[in-house]
XYZ file of C-alpha atoms in Angstrom:
637
model
C -6.191 -13.817 -2.502
C -5.329 -10.324 -1.275
C -1.774 -9.046 -0.939
C -2.295 -8.315 2.728
C -3.491 -11.800 3.543
C -0.893 -13.602 1.468
C 2.276 -11.769 2.415
C 3.653 -11.492 5.962
C 4.513 -7.985 7.092
C 7.847 -6.534 5.936
C 8.875 -6.507 9.596
C 8.210 -10.242 9.884
C 10.237 -10.870 6.737
C 13.115 -8.640 7.839
C 13.353 -10.040 11.361
C 13.016 -13.682 10.370
C 16.148 -15.835 10.014
C 17.519 -16.113 6.482
C 15.944 -19.517 5.838
C 12.603 -18.361 7.204
C 12.684 -15.252 4.998
C 13.171 -17.460 1.986
C 10.296 -19.677 3.084
C 7.946 -16.734 3.634
C 8.791 -15.158 0.280
C 8.456 -18.527 -1.429
C 5.062 -18.996 0.217
C 3.814 -15.716 -1.215
C 5.133 -16.667 -4.653
C 3.377 -20.048 -4.471
C 0.067 -18.431 -3.528
C 0.402 -15.931 -6.378
C 1.066 -18.822 -8.755
C -2.006 -20.706 -7.516
C -4.112 -17.597 -8.048
C -2.888 -17.356 -11.628
C -3.440 -21.063 -12.241
C -7.061 -20.756 -11.089
C -7.432 -17.871 -13.550
C -6.227 -20.152 -16.360
C -2.897 -18.388 -16.946
C -0.268 -19.854 -19.243
C 2.666 -21.680 -17.667
C 5.203 -19.091 -18.888
C 3.198 -16.255 -17.377
C 2.905 -18.119 -14.063
C 6.665 -18.647 -14.010
C 7.379 -14.941 -14.388
C 4.654 -14.081 -11.881
C 6.042 -16.338 -9.142
C 9.528 -14.904 -9.697
C 8.133 -11.360 -9.517
C 6.151 -12.118 -6.360
C 9.207 -13.534 -4.613
C 11.397 -10.560 -5.598
C 8.696 -8.119 -4.507
C 8.458 -9.818 -1.106
C 12.201 -9.463 -0.548
C 12.093 -5.868 -1.820
C 9.465 -5.040 0.786
C 11.616 -6.309 3.637
C 14.541 -4.284 2.251
C 12.422 -1.147 2.524
C 11.330 -0.759 -1.097
C 7.751 0.286 -1.807
C 7.806 -1.120 -5.334
C 10.114 -2.644 -7.926
C 10.893 -1.303 -11.397
C 9.841 -3.837 -13.995
C 13.400 -3.784 -15.325
C 14.551 -5.375 -12.041
C 12.382 -8.445 -12.436
C 14.012 -10.302 -15.272
C 16.290 -10.030 -18.254
C 13.246 -9.658 -20.475
C 12.096 -6.240 -21.607
C 9.851 -4.389 -19.147
C 7.008 -4.454 -21.641
C 7.289 -8.243 -21.909
C 7.172 -8.524 -18.104
C 4.154 -6.223 -17.992
C 2.220 -8.318 -20.515
C 3.030 -11.557 -18.690
C 2.008 -10.194 -15.281
C -1.271 -8.809 -16.598
C -1.960 -12.037 -18.465
C -1.408 -14.031 -15.274
C -4.525 -12.478 -13.746
C -2.720 -11.624 -10.501
C -1.775 -8.059 -11.514
C -3.868 -5.135 -12.659
C -2.873 -1.876 -14.322
C -3.194 1.288 -12.236
C -6.029 3.414 -13.522
C -7.994 0.362 -14.625
C -11.724 0.745 -14.130
C -11.621 -2.534 -12.202
C -9.012 -1.394 -9.712
C -11.185 0.165 -6.996
C -13.502 -2.823 -6.665
C -11.030 -5.676 -7.023
C -8.437 -7.294 -4.794
C -5.631 -8.088 -7.203
C -2.508 -8.702 -5.113
C -0.224 -6.796 -7.524
C -0.574 -3.424 -9.242
C 1.460 -2.156 -12.195
C 1.808 1.621 -12.336
C 3.880 2.833 -15.242
C 7.204 1.022 -14.993
C 6.725 -0.016 -11.346
C 5.254 -3.129 -9.774
C 3.575 -2.818 -6.348
C 2.019 -4.945 -3.704
C -1.559 -3.709 -3.664
C -1.284 -2.564 -0.025
C 1.742 -0.351 -0.740
C 0.144 1.064 -3.888
C -2.940 2.105 -1.925
C -0.830 3.657 0.861
C 1.378 5.611 -1.538
C -1.588 6.886 -3.546
C -3.389 7.967 -0.376
C -0.322 9.718 1.041
C 0.400 11.549 -2.208
C -3.192 12.803 -2.408
C -3.075 14.099 1.175
C 0.284 15.846 0.695
C -0.834 17.379 -2.592
C -3.948 18.787 -0.935
C -1.854 20.330 1.856
C 0.661 21.800 -0.575
C -2.048 23.199 -2.831
C -3.824 25.089 -0.042
C -3.565 28.811 -0.822
C -1.086 30.750 1.326
C -2.459 32.813 4.166
C -2.509 36.466 3.165
C -1.528 38.505 6.206
C -2.840 42.008 6.729
C -0.225 44.774 6.499
C -0.224 45.165 10.290
C 0.377 41.416 10.686
C 3.221 41.530 8.184
C 4.930 44.260 10.207
C 4.369 42.335 13.425
C 5.797 39.167 11.884
C 8.800 41.067 10.597
C 9.451 42.414 14.087
C 9.129 38.975 15.692
C 11.379 37.355 13.101
C 13.949 40.149 13.464
C 13.952 39.614 17.220
C 14.530 35.867 16.836
C 17.005 36.188 13.956
C 19.138 39.346 14.192
C 20.254 40.957 10.918
C 23.351 39.486 9.262
C 26.088 41.078 7.234
C 25.342 40.876 3.491
C 28.528 38.845 3.028
C 27.048 36.097 5.254
C 24.285 35.418 2.731
C 20.610 34.738 3.464
C 19.581 33.515 6.912
C 17.830 30.334 5.824
C 16.525 29.666 9.332
C 14.668 32.954 9.167
C 13.449 32.142 5.661
C 12.208 28.727 6.816
C 10.313 30.243 9.757
C 8.670 32.767 7.446
C 7.860 30.032 4.938
C 6.071 27.933 7.560
C 3.828 30.830 8.558
C 2.092 31.213 5.232
C 1.102 27.675 4.307
C -0.196 24.347 5.564
C 2.772 22.126 4.598
C 6.408 22.941 5.336
C 9.327 20.526 5.056
C 12.642 21.594 6.597
C 15.716 19.447 5.984
C 19.025 20.035 7.721
C 21.906 18.153 9.261
C 22.760 18.133 12.970
C 23.093 21.608 14.447
C 21.673 23.492 11.465
C 18.989 25.100 13.608
C 15.786 23.199 12.798
C 14.519 23.490 16.378
C 15.472 27.184 16.579
C 13.520 27.765 13.388
C 10.438 25.987 14.705
C 10.583 27.770 18.064
C 10.565 31.124 16.261
C 7.742 30.040 13.969
C 5.609 28.822 16.892
C 6.280 32.064 18.759
C 5.051 34.041 15.753
C 1.879 32.013 15.523
C 1.118 32.154 19.240
C 1.476 35.913 19.329
C -1.090 36.149 16.541
C -3.295 33.225 17.637
C -2.945 32.678 21.407
C -5.493 29.834 21.464
C -3.677 27.801 18.821
C -3.575 24.063 19.612
C -0.060 22.753 18.955
C 1.255 19.190 19.134
C 4.874 18.021 18.937
C 5.699 14.486 17.829
C 8.554 12.243 16.707
C 8.800 8.602 15.645
C 10.594 7.457 18.835
C 10.386 8.302 22.507
C 14.003 9.435 22.578
C 13.506 11.761 19.622
C 10.330 13.163 21.194
C 12.144 13.825 24.490
C 15.018 15.574 22.694
C 12.554 17.710 20.761
C 10.786 18.791 23.949
C 14.086 19.584 25.690
C 15.431 21.550 22.721
C 12.243 23.592 22.398
C 12.230 24.288 26.143
C 15.820 25.553 25.895
C 14.916 27.900 23.031
C 11.794 29.030 24.896
C 13.879 30.838 27.518
C 14.459 33.570 24.959
C 10.734 34.068 24.274
C 8.328 36.471 26.014
C 6.766 34.897 29.093
C 3.230 35.084 27.679
C 4.324 33.063 24.668
C 6.512 30.693 26.690
C 3.602 29.697 28.922
C 1.504 28.707 25.908
C 4.136 26.440 24.358
C 3.327 22.717 24.372
C 4.918 21.099 27.412
C 5.064 17.598 25.986
C 6.198 15.839 22.834
C 4.607 12.516 21.883
C 5.716 9.545 19.909
C 3.639 9.391 16.740
C 2.136 6.095 17.849
C 1.063 7.619 21.159
C -0.272 10.762 19.451
C -2.358 8.709 17.032
C -3.535 6.368 19.781
C -1.950 3.017 18.988
C -4.222 0.025 19.549
C -3.320 -3.640 20.116
C -4.140 -4.215 16.436
C -0.946 -3.498 14.419
C -1.288 -0.475 12.158
C -4.627 0.573 13.646
C -5.038 3.850 15.548
C -7.803 5.617 17.437
C -7.284 8.767 15.378
C -7.937 8.606 11.652
C -9.913 10.443 8.970
C -13.215 9.857 10.782
C -11.751 10.808 14.180
C -9.043 13.405 13.476
C -6.579 14.829 15.971
C -7.688 17.883 17.951
C -4.960 20.310 16.888
C -4.206 23.270 14.648
C -0.462 22.722 14.153
C 1.528 19.496 14.185
C 5.335 19.584 14.216
C 7.079 16.255 13.558
C 10.803 15.959 14.265
C 13.149 13.252 12.921
C 10.757 12.782 10.014
C 13.393 10.812 8.086
C 12.250 7.853 10.227
C 8.700 8.021 8.862
C 7.824 4.933 6.845
C 5.083 4.889 4.230
C 2.384 3.328 6.417
C 3.001 5.605 9.416
C 3.152 8.729 7.241
C -0.158 7.790 5.604
C -1.767 7.196 9.009
C -0.478 10.561 10.254
C -1.863 12.467 7.265
C -5.171 10.618 7.550
C -5.573 11.854 11.133
C -4.642 15.484 10.399
C -7.630 17.859 10.587
C -8.607 19.550 7.336
C -7.542 23.020 8.543
C -4.297 22.101 10.338
C -0.718 23.006 9.464
C 1.989 20.330 9.263
C 5.726 20.974 9.676
C 8.128 18.086 9.032
C 11.714 18.373 10.284
C 14.430 15.939 9.302
C 17.700 15.232 7.572
C 17.419 14.013 3.994
C 20.899 12.446 4.230
C 20.037 10.169 7.148
C 18.922 6.573 6.999
C 15.366 6.007 5.886
C 12.823 4.190 8.030
C 13.250 0.536 8.910
C 9.877 -0.235 7.332
C 9.080 0.306 3.667
C 9.482 3.777 2.223
C 11.820 6.759 2.340
C 9.114 9.391 2.664
C 11.153 12.330 3.935
C 13.927 11.830 1.382
C 11.317 11.683 -1.383
C 9.727 14.911 -0.176
C 12.927 16.895 0.364
C 15.143 15.598 -2.440
C 14.852 18.956 -4.218
C 13.375 22.375 -3.603
C 12.565 25.634 -5.295
C 10.497 28.764 -4.725
C 8.100 30.315 -7.182
C 8.500 34.005 -7.918
C 5.327 34.792 -5.971
C 6.475 32.925 -2.867
C 9.945 34.484 -3.048
C 8.317 37.933 -3.062
C 6.247 37.092 0.032
C 9.305 35.754 1.851
C 11.373 38.801 0.898
C 8.759 41.071 2.474
C 9.129 39.214 5.780
C 12.870 38.590 5.862
C 14.494 41.419 3.873
C 16.260 38.777 1.795
C 16.132 39.912 -1.863
C 13.868 37.723 -4.027
C 16.744 37.035 -6.423
C 18.832 35.624 -3.569
C 15.926 33.417 -2.528
C 15.433 32.124 -6.055
C 19.160 31.477 -6.527
C 19.518 29.890 -3.105
C 16.755 27.452 -3.867
C 16.456 26.321 -7.444
C 17.739 22.894 -6.420
C 15.270 21.065 -8.582
C 13.078 23.266 -10.709
C 9.767 21.513 -11.110
C 10.231 19.908 -7.709
C 7.353 17.833 -6.433
C 6.529 20.272 -3.645
C 7.411 23.733 -4.933
C 7.251 26.395 -2.195
C 7.008 23.794 0.584
C 10.628 22.681 1.086
C 13.749 24.407 2.371
C 17.223 23.114 3.231
C 19.317 24.345 6.159
C 23.006 23.772 5.492
C 24.897 26.003 7.950
C 25.870 23.924 11.008
C 26.037 25.676 14.382
C 27.088 22.508 16.224
C 30.239 21.630 14.294
C 32.946 24.152 13.436
C 33.817 24.582 9.790
C 37.027 22.645 10.508
C 35.383 20.132 12.877
C 36.417 16.534 12.360
C 32.847 15.247 12.655
C 31.558 17.867 10.226
C 34.375 17.202 7.770
C 33.839 13.444 7.922
C 30.091 13.859 7.402
C 30.747 15.934 4.266
C 33.235 13.389 2.889
C 30.809 10.524 3.488
C 27.916 12.327 1.777
C 30.189 13.099 -1.173
C 31.224 9.432 -1.438
C 34.855 10.392 -0.739
C 35.743 7.353 1.341
C 39.370 7.131 0.238
C 40.010 10.805 0.988
C 38.378 10.438 4.415
C 40.572 7.436 5.220
C 43.706 9.359 4.256
C 43.178 12.068 6.862
C 41.543 9.795 9.438
C 44.672 7.654 9.406
C 46.836 10.618 10.386
C 45.005 11.002 13.712
C 45.346 14.780 13.507
C 41.813 15.502 14.751
C 40.892 14.199 18.220
C 37.192 14.634 17.425
C 37.319 11.664 15.034
C 39.401 8.575 15.740
C 40.010 5.587 13.483
C 40.820 2.114 14.835
C 41.902 -0.190 12.027
C 40.720 -3.786 12.026
C 41.410 -6.612 9.632
C 38.933 -7.235 6.839
C 37.564 -10.703 6.148
C 38.187 -11.447 2.503
C 35.500 -12.838 0.225
C 35.773 -16.596 0.090
C 36.886 -16.893 3.709
C 35.261 -19.925 5.281
C 32.427 -19.357 7.756
C 34.400 -20.536 10.797
C 37.232 -18.104 10.121
C 34.781 -15.264 9.538
C 33.033 -16.060 12.820
C 36.334 -15.706 14.688
C 36.979 -12.198 13.281
C 36.375 -10.457 16.588
C 37.081 -6.742 17.026
C 40.682 -6.034 17.988
C 41.854 -5.692 21.566
C 42.099 -1.927 21.038
C 38.491 -1.786 19.805
C 37.155 -3.823 22.733
C 39.100 -1.659 25.174
C 37.643 1.510 23.626
C 34.109 0.130 24.026
C 34.703 -0.891 27.641
C 36.386 2.410 28.546
C 33.508 4.328 26.990
C 31.214 3.054 29.732
C 33.666 3.650 32.601
C 31.820 6.784 33.771
C 28.540 4.841 33.728
C 29.960 2.036 35.850
C 31.369 4.611 38.264
C 27.942 6.235 38.579
C 26.399 2.834 39.356
C 28.932 2.186 42.115
C 28.139 5.510 43.798
C 25.515 5.187 46.547
C 24.946 8.618 48.123
C 23.247 8.301 51.494
C 19.503 8.883 51.365
C 19.375 9.230 47.571
C 15.821 8.463 46.341
C 15.504 5.911 43.501
C 14.233 8.567 41.068
C 17.242 10.801 41.783
C 19.586 7.863 41.327
C 17.886 7.004 38.032
C 18.381 10.571 36.771
C 22.057 10.622 37.796
C 22.839 7.201 36.323
C 20.901 7.905 33.131
C 22.947 11.065 32.580
C 26.153 9.017 32.786
C 24.789 6.287 30.519
C 23.666 8.713 27.814
C 27.186 10.155 27.369
C 28.455 7.232 25.284
C 27.068 4.567 22.989
C 28.361 1.743 20.822
C 26.652 1.584 17.429
C 26.736 -1.374 15.062
C 25.606 -1.951 11.501
C 24.458 -5.574 11.635
C 22.729 -7.946 14.037
C 24.783 -11.113 13.580
C 28.450 -12.057 13.545
C 31.286 -11.112 15.888
C 30.876 -7.407 15.093
C 27.092 -7.537 15.338
C 24.559 -6.437 17.912
C 24.134 -9.718 19.788
C 27.856 -10.438 20.184
C 28.809 -6.924 21.276
C 25.953 -6.664 23.764
C 26.920 -10.044 25.231
C 30.558 -8.959 25.585
C 29.717 -5.613 27.191
C 27.155 -7.194 29.529
C 29.769 -9.719 30.711
C 32.288 -6.895 31.163
C 29.756 -4.855 33.155
C 28.978 -7.785 35.438
C 32.678 -8.295 36.068
C 33.333 -4.609 36.779
C 30.294 -4.291 39.041
C 30.806 -7.640 40.770
C 27.413 -9.040 39.789
C 27.039 -12.813 39.869
C 25.074 -14.777 37.299
C 22.681 -15.757 40.101
C 21.461 -12.142 40.144
C 19.256 -12.998 37.154
C 18.676 -11.089 33.903
C 17.583 -7.800 35.497
C 20.764 -6.978 37.377
C 21.423 -3.414 38.501
C 22.938 -1.501 35.617
C 21.624 -3.525 32.688
C 20.251 -1.167 30.007
C 17.286 -2.457 27.998
C 15.611 -1.312 24.803
C 11.951 -1.965 24.020
C 11.464 -3.763 20.706
C 7.673 -3.613 20.268
C 4.999 -1.028 20.910
C 2.893 -1.759 23.983
C 0.090 0.774 24.565
C -0.848 -0.925 27.854
C 2.479 -0.046 29.536
C 2.898 3.085 27.362
C 6.242 1.760 26.163
C 7.160 1.976 22.513
C 9.722 0.566 20.130
C 13.083 2.222 20.849
C 12.386 3.322 24.437
C 15.405 2.704 26.683
C 15.305 1.920 30.388
C 17.821 1.038 33.085
C 17.525 -1.824 35.564
C 17.974 -0.414 39.071
C 16.687 -1.317 42.548
C 13.751 0.593 44.028
C 13.612 1.831 47.625
C 12.948 -1.718 48.892
C 15.781 -3.201 46.846
C 13.447 -4.900 44.333
C 14.510 -4.979 40.701
C 12.770 -2.356 38.593
C 13.288 -0.908 35.123
C 13.307 2.920 35.112
C 12.146 4.818 32.031
C 12.299 8.607 31.561
C 8.982 10.331 30.920
C 8.110 13.408 28.904
C 7.959 15.624 32.005
C 11.503 14.726 33.054
C 10.698 12.269 35.843
C 11.235 8.511 35.868
C 8.730 5.726 36.224
C 9.670 2.280 37.448
C 8.122 -0.911 36.086
C 8.480 -4.474 37.336
C 10.566 -6.459 34.822
C 7.680 -8.880 34.305
C 5.596 -6.124 32.696
C 8.115 -5.280 29.979
C 7.163 -5.983 26.368
C 9.742 -7.671 24.137
C 13.140 -6.125 24.868
C 16.903 -6.591 24.595
C 20.147 -5.386 26.166
C 21.164 -1.915 24.977
C 24.885 -1.334 25.557
C 25.103 -1.465 21.772
C 22.441 -0.248 19.365
C 21.986 -0.634 15.653
C 22.366 2.649 13.803
C 18.667 2.488 12.938
C 17.716 2.318 16.624
C 20.018 5.256 17.433
C 18.183 7.664 15.137
C 16.649 10.523 17.055
C 19.360 10.280 19.725
C 22.616 12.093 20.284
C 25.531 11.246 22.539
C 28.679 13.111 23.493
C 30.763 10.170 22.269
C 29.977 7.377 19.828
C 31.941 4.293 18.824
C 30.749 2.867 15.514
C 31.749 -0.698 14.698
C 31.789 -1.747 11.047
C 31.332 -5.427 10.156
C 34.421 -7.370 9.113
C 33.406 -7.458 5.468
C 31.093 -5.492 3.158
C 27.389 -5.989 3.722
C 24.326 -5.000 1.732
C 23.119 -2.920 4.701
C 26.208 -0.683 4.608
C 25.658 2.627 2.858
C 26.804 6.220 3.072
C 23.475 7.066 4.749
C 24.219 4.559 7.509
C 27.762 5.906 8.023
C 26.532 9.500 8.056
C 23.761 8.725 10.545
C 26.166 6.859 12.837
C 28.871 9.502 13.100
C 26.439 12.420 13.401
C 24.926 10.883 16.546
C 28.104 12.178 18.248
C 28.368 15.773 19.416
C 31.965 15.680 20.690
C 33.822 12.605 19.468
C 33.230 9.774 17.013
C 35.382 6.635 16.992
C 35.144 4.361 13.958
C 36.358 0.775 14.094
C 36.729 -1.112 10.850
C 38.718 -2.089 7.819
C 39.527 0.629 5.307
C 38.104 -1.236 2.285
C 34.814 -1.858 4.100
C 34.508 1.835 5.027
C 35.356 2.982 1.490
C 32.844 0.572 -0.045
C 30.120 1.826 2.286
C 30.829 5.437 1.269
C 30.303 4.486 -2.373
C 26.994 2.690 -1.750
C 23.823 4.763 -1.916
C 20.840 3.539 0.078
C 18.365 3.955 -2.762
C 14.799 2.841 -2.149
C 12.380 2.221 -4.971
C 9.274 4.366 -4.646
C 6.840 6.205 -6.863
C 6.031 8.983 -4.403
C 8.106 11.699 -6.093
C 6.513 11.079 -9.489
C 3.062 10.764 -7.961
C 3.417 14.169 -6.289
C 4.580 15.777 -9.535
C 1.627 14.273 -11.373
């Protein structure tokens, strides 16, 4: 038995109904037990093994890469280790048998892995270590002066009282090495930093092959638009050489119909010299490993993300593991000081957030927001959430003093409430009205029919109205979940637009979100389209493309999809909207965490409305979305 053959994918486990998840996890545990029985294991060892296998299966669908042995039972970790090894279904990492065998479980130190995840994590750590260990590029004195001039042009000098310009430092950091990881919240200037860095490189190496990528189509489109906006400030010769397109990672790698398999890999690497990946917090372990496998040996990699955001839906929290701490060595601080005029001492003091960090000299944090004012409600709420200060946030939210952040109180469902009562805990009338009113401009745009307007122009106009506002939810089921809210808003839209049920599922104005990658139609998980008529009046689904135009597909060609008036917070990552309404579930849930709250409210650029019960919000602020992984330790080792 191999782990891959015995255990369904984490996605299958996560998306299956509760009873089916139990059945799938139980099935893996049974197969592990049968393996051990065939190996002649003792009954007690088989009992612990089947328990461990079941817990590991559920951990995988919750996003964990491994499980600490202490989590498996009340017995001491060493006792669990001995029992698992004695069962014959687990092997110790570093064993001379490991490379040639197919044990389904691997024990590495105090962690228990599915073999597949152990192999992925080991491979990813080796690739990142090799990138980080590559010696820095030593620029000639003339190049140093040229770089200084370019950086000064992009980042004008600041008053000493303002402190170091960390955007400038990050751009200089990326020039001299093959791996750079830049973490920053919304509006901290990650794209500005990368635009300046790319401009520096292109002035020195005009033929440089650059690729831009992000985990979702929406994030890729935003990256391209943001870089194009920054490019207006660059010299024309540089601007014309900038990449004109940003890809989803799946499209860049060449997704195939076989899940997890790509056309580009170690034996067929990508044809590029620099790869910039935005929204890297959405990278799961398997996708990150595939990306590093396909990176050419000489290429640079820049990862941009927000360490405080939600991790990927699939297993792993790669970006958080990589950017959890940072520090500069004295040698790197001296190089950066020569390019930025920031004193080395200031660079060393400004970093130092984790001496002995896994990736010394490769990570920098941007903390100064240019999107939210220092006294902005959204910025203040984001800080309170990250600090776990839920009660303090509720105190000032309840006053309603800041129009940027609104709180709509709803009644909590107490523990012990019967299922029928919990199912009737619909959002309040005020909450439903706020959701419906949020889409008023969209409905108005749909009702407009300018004479002679081509379908593509209508799609652009209606999309702009739709993208102003979004409802975000935390859970799929229940009255405050994705299915119920989408059904309510779809019914409201039909009523407002006068669309009869006989119009079918693809009525004009229905937004849809793609749920599975489909290389044939070039649609990928998270892509959003709008149902609109074409020039002949036939129903089509319009999707934006990387070059700013819209393509229309017959509904019959769509891969698996759903209505998209409301999105889960996970699906909203990589997007931003002028206004967001975030709906908390009626009672605490294991999916609620401060990372989820932070991600939800920072999707808004102008106003965030939160609907929920105070105790549920406060509990979510206290909950950290920790994921078990060995990547940090593996990189240090």
